[in-house]
mmCIF file of C-alpha atoms and ligand atoms in Angstrom:
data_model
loop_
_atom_site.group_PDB
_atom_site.id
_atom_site.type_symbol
_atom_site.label_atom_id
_atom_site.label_comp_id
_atom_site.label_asym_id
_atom_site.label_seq_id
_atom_site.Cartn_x
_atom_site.Cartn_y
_atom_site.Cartn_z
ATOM 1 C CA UNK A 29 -108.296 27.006 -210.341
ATOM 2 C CA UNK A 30 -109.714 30.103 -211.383
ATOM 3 C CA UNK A 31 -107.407 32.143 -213.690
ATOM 4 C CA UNK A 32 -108.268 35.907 -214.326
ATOM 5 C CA UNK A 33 -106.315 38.690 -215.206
ATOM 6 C CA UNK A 34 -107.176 40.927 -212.379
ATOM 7 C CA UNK A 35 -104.877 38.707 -209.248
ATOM 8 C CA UNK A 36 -106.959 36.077 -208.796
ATOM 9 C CA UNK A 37 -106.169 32.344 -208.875
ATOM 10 C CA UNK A 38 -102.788 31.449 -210.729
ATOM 11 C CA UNK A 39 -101.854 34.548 -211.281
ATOM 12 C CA UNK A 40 -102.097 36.358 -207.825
ATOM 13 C CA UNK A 41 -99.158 36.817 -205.752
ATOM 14 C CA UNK A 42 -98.971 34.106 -204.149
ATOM 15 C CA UNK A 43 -97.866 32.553 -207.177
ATOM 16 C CA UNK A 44 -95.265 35.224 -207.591
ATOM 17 C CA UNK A 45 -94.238 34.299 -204.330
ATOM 18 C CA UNK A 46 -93.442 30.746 -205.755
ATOM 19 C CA UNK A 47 -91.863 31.994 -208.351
ATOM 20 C CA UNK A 48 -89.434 34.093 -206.356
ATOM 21 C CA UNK A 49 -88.704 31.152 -203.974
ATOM 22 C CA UNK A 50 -87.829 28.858 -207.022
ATOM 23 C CA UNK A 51 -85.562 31.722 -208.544
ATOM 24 C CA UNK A 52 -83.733 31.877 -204.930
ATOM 25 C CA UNK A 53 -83.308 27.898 -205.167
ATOM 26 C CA UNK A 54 -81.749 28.414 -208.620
ATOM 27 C CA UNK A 55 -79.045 30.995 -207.241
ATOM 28 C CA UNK A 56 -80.554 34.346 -207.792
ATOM 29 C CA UNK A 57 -79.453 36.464 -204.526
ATOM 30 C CA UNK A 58 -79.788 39.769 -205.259
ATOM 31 C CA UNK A 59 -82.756 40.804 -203.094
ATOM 32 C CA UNK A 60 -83.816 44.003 -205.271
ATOM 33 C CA UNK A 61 -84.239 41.619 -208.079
ATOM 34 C CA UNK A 62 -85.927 38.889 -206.567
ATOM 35 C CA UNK A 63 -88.553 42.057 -205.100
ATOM 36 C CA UNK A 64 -88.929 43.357 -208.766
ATOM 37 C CA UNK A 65 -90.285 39.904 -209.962
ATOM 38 C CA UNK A 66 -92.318 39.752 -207.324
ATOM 39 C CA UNK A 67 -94.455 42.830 -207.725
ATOM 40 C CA UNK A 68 -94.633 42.644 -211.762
ATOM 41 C CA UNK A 69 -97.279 40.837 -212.651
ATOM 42 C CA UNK A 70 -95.542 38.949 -215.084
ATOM 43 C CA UNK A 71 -99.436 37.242 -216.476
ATOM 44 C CA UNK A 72 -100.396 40.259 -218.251
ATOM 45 C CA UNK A 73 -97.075 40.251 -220.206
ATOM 46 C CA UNK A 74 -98.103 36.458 -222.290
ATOM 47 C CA UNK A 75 -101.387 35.979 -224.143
ATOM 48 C CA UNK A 76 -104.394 35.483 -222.181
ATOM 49 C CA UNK A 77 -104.770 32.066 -222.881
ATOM 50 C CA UNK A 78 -101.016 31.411 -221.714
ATOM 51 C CA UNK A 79 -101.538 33.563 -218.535
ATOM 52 C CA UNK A 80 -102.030 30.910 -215.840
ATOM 53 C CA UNK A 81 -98.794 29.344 -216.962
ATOM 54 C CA UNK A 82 -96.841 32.967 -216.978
ATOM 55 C CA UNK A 83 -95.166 32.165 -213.327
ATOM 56 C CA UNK A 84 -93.854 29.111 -214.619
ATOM 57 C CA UNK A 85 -89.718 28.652 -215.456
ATOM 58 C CA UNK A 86 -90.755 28.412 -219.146
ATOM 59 C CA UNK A 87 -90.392 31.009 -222.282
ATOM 60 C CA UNK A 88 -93.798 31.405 -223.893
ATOM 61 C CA UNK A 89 -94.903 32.927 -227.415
ATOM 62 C CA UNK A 90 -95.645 37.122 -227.068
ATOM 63 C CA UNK A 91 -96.826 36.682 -231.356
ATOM 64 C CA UNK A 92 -94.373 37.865 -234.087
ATOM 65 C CA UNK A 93 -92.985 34.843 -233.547
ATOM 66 C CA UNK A 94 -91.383 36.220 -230.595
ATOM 67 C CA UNK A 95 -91.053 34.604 -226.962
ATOM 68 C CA UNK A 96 -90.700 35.951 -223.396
ATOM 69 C CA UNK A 97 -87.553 34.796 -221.485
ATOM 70 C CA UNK A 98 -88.321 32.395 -219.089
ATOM 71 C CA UNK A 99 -88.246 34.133 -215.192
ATOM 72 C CA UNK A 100 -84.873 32.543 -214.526
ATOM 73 C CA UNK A 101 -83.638 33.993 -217.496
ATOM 74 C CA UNK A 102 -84.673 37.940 -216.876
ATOM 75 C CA UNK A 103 -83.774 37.404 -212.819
ATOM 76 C CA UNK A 104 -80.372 36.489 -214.382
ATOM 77 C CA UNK A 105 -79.193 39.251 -216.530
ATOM 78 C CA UNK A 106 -80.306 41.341 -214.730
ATOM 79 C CA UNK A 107 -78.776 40.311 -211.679
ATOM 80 C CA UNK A 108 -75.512 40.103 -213.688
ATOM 81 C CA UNK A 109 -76.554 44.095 -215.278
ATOM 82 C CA UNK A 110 -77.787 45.574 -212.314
ATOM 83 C CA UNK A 111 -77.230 43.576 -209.302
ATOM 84 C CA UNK A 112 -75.499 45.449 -205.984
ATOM 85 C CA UNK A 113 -75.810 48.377 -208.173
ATOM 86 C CA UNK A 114 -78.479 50.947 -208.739
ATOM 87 C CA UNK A 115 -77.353 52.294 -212.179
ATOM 88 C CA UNK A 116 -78.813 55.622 -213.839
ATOM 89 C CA UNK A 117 -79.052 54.332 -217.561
ATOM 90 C CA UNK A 118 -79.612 51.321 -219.357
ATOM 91 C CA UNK A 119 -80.475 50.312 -222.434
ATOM 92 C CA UNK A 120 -82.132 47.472 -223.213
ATOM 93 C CA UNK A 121 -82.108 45.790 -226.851
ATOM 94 C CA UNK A 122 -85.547 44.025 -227.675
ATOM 95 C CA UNK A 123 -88.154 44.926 -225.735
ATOM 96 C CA UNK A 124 -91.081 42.378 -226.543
ATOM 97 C CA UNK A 125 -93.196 41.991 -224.018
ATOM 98 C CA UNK A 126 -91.969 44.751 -222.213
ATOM 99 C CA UNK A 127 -91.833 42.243 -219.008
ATOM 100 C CA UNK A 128 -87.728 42.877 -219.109
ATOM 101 C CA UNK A 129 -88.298 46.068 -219.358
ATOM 102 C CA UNK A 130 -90.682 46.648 -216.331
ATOM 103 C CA UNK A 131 -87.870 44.812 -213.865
ATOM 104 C CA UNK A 132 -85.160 46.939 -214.680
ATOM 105 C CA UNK A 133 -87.388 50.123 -214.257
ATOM 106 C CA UNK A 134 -88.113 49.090 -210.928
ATOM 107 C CA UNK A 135 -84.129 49.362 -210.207
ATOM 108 C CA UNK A 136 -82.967 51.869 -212.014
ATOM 109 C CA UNK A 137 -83.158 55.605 -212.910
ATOM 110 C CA UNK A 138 -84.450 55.570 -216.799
ATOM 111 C CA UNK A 139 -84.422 52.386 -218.955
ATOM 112 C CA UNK A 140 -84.221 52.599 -223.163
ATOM 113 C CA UNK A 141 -85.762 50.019 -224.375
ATOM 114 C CA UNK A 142 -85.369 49.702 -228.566
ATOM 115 C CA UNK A 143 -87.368 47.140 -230.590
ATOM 116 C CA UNK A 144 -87.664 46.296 -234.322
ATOM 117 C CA UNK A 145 -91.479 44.987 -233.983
ATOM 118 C CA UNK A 146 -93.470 48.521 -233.913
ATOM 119 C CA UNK A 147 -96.347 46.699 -232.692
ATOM 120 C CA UNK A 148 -94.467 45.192 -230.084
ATOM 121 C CA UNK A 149 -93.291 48.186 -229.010
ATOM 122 C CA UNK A 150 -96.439 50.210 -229.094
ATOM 123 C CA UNK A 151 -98.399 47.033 -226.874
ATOM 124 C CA UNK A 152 -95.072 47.282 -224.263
ATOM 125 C CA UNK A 153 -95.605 50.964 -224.221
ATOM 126 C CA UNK A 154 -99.258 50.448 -223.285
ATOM 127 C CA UNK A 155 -98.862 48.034 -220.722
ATOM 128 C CA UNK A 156 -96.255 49.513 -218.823
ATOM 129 C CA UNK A 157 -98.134 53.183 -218.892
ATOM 130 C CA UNK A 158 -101.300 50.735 -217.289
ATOM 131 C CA UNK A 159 -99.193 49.803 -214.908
ATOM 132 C CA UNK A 160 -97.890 53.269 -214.039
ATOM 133 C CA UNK A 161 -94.400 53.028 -214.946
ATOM 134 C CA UNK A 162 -93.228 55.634 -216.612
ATOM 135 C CA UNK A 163 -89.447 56.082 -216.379
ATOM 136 C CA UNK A 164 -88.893 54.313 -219.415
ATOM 137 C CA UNK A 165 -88.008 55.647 -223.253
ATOM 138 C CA UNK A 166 -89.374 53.567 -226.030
ATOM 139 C CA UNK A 167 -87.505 53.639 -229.781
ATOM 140 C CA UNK A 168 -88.344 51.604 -232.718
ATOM 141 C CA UNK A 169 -85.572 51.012 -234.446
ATOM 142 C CA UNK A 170 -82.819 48.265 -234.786
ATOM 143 C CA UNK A 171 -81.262 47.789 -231.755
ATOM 144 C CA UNK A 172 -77.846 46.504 -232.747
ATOM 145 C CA UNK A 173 -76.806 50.314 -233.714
ATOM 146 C CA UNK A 174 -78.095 51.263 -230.191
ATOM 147 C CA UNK A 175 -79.650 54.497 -229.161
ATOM 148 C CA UNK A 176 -76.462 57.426 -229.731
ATOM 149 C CA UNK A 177 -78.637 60.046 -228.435
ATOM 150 C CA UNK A 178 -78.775 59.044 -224.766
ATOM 151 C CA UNK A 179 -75.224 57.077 -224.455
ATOM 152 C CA UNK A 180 -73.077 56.338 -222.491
ATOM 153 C CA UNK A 181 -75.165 53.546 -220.668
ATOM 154 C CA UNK A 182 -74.109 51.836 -217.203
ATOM 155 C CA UNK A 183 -75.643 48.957 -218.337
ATOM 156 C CA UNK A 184 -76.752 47.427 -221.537
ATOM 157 C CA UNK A 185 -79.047 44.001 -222.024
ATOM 158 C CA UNK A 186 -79.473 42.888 -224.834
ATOM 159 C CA UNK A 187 -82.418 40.331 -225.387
ATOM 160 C CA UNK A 188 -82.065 38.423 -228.560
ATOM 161 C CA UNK A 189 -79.176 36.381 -229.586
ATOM 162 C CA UNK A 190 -76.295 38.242 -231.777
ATOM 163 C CA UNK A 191 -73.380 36.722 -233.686
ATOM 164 C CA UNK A 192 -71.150 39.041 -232.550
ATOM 165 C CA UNK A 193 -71.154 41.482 -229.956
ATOM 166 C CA UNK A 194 -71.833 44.379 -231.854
ATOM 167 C CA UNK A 195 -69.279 47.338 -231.831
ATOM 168 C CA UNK A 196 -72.318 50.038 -231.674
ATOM 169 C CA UNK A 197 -72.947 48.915 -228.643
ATOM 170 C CA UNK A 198 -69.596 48.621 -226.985
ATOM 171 C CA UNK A 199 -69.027 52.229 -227.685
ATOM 172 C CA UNK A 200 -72.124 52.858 -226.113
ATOM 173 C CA UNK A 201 -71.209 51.360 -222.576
ATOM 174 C CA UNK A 202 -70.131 53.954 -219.935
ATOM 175 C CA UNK A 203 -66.533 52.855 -218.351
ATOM 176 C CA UNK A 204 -67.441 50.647 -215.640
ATOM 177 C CA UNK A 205 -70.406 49.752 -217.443
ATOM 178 C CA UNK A 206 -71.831 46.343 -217.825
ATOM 179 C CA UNK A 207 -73.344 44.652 -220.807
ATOM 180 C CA UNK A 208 -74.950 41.734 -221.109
ATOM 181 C CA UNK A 209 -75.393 39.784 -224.324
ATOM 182 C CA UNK A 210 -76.531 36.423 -225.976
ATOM 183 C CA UNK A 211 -73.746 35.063 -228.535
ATOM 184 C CA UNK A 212 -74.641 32.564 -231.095
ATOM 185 C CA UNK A 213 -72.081 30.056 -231.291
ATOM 186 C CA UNK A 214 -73.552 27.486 -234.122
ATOM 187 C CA UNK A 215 -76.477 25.826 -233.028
ATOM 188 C CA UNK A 216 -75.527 26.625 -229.096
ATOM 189 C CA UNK A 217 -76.295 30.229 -227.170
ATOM 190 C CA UNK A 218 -73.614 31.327 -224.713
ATOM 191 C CA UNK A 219 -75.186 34.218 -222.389
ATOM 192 C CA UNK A 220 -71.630 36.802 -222.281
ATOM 193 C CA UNK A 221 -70.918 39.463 -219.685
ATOM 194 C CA UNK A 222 -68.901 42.430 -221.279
ATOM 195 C CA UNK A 223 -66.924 44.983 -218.608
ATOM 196 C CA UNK A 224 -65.721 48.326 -220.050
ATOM 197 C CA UNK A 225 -62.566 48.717 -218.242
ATOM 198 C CA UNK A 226 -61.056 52.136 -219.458
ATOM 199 C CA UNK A 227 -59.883 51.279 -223.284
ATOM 200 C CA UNK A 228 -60.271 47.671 -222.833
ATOM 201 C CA UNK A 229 -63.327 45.298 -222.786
ATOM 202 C CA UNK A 230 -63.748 42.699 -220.227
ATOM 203 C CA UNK A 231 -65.495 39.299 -221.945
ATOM 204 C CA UNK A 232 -66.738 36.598 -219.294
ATOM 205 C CA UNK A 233 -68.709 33.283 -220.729
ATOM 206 C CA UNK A 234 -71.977 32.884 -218.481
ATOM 207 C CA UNK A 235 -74.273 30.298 -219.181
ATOM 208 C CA UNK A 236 -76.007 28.529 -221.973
ATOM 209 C CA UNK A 237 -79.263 30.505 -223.154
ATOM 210 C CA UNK A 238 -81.971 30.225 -225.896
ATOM 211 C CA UNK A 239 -83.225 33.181 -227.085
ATOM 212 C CA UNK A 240 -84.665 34.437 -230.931
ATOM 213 C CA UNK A 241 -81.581 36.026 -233.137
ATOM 214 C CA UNK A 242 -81.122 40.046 -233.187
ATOM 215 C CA UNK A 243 -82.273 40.641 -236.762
ATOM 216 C CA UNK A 244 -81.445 43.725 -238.695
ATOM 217 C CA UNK A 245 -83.637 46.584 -240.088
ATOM 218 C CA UNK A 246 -86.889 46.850 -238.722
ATOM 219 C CA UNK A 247 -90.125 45.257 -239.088
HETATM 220 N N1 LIG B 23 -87.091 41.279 -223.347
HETATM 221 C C1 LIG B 23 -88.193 40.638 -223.996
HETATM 222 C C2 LIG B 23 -87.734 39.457 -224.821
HETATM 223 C C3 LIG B 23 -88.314 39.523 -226.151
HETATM 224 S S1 LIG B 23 -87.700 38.408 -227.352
HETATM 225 C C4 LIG B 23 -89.298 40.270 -223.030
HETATM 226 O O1 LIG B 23 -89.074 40.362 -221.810
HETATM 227 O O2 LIG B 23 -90.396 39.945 -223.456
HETATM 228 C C5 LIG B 23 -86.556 39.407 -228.232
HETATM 229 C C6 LIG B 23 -87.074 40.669 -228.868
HETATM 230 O O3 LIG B 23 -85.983 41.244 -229.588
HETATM 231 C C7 LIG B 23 -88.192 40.463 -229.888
HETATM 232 O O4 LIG B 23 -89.290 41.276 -229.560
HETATM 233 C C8 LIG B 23 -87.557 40.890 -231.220
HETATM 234 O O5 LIG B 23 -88.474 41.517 -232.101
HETATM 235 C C9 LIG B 23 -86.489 41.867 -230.735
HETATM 236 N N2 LIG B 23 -85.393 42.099 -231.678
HETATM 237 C C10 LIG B 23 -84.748 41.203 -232.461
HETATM 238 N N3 LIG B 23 -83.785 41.816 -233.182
HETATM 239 C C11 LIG B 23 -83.816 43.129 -232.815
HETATM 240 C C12 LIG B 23 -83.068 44.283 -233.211
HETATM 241 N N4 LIG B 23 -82.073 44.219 -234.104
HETATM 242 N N5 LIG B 23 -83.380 45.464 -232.644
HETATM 243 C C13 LIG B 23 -84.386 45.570 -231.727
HETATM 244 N N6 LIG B 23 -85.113 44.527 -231.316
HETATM 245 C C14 LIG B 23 -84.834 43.322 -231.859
#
């Protein structure tokens, strides 16, 4: 089959479609989610070459040695960020691609997105302006001190595996806020959902993930 960049062949909507089915079969309910993937055309977020194989339930290389999370993988968090909820602010840590990025703006107010890889950034910023969304604020900076300037946050993913939940980042969440958050745990990825309740800080184990380590500085 054809493949071209413009909807055509494997990466028109009826693939999408697909794609959103197979999501549904692997437990994702949450209707505004499963809507998101289906209008972002997730092709132009992978490498040109890789773009007939973008609706498929795999990560695949964005360059900087850098992947995009496989579809299951962005439905998920941000089912468990944003789901039944239509939340003002999030942040999001690592934007890559930008493909994240683009599903949470389509369900919610204003998303910060902060990456370490300027030219990551720069291509995200690009693509998403293509594609006409524009409630989103881009920073280039290391995302494990978060973005002060615009906390508190009702939701916070981070995309990139951490050690430890950073503390920046807790104080960041708004109460009743939800974050989130690979967890490296040695050679094993534990996705973690964090709850500010008041003072306290709600910690729920997920699922197993695989995702690049949250590096300091930037690059
Ligand atoms: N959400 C992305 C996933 C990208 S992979 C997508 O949908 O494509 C993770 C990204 O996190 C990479 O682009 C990497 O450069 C970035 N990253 C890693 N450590 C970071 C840090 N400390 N601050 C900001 N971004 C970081």
């Amino acid at each position: 089959m054809r493949v071209s960049r413009d909807g055509v062949g494997m990466t028109s909507r009826r693939t999408r479609e697909r794609m959103v089915m197979r999501l549904r079969r692997q437990g994702i309910r949450d209707q505004a989610v499963l809507d998101a993937m289906l209008e972002i055309p997730r092709h132009l977020f992978v490498e040109e070459a890789l773009a007939s194989r973008a609706y498929e339930d795999t990560a695949l290389p964005i360059g900087f040695g850098q992947t995009i999370s496989q579809p299951y993988t962005v439905a998920r968090m941000t089912e468990l960020a944003v789901g039944g909820r239509r939340p003002a602010k999030v942040m999001e840590i690592g934007t890559g691609s930008g493909y994240q990025t683009a599903v949470l703006a389509r369900l919610v107010r204003t998303v910060y997105t902060v990456e370490r890889i300027e030219a990551l950034q720069k291509r995200a910023r690009f693509l998403l302006y293509d594609l006409k969304i524009y409630n989103v604020k881009y920073a280039h900076n290391d995302g494990g001190w978060g973005w002060t300037k615009h906390a508190p946050y009702d939701a916070i993913v981070v995309t990139a595996a951490a050690r430890e939940i950073p503390d920046a980042l807790l104080q960041q969440l708004a109460p009743g806020g939800v974050m989130v958050i690979p967890i490296s745990q040695g050679d094993r990825q534990l996705l973690k959902r964090v709850t500010c309740r008041g003072s306290e800080f709600e910690v729920e184990d997920v699922e197993p993930v695989r995702f690049v380590p949250l590096v300091g500085g930037i690059g």
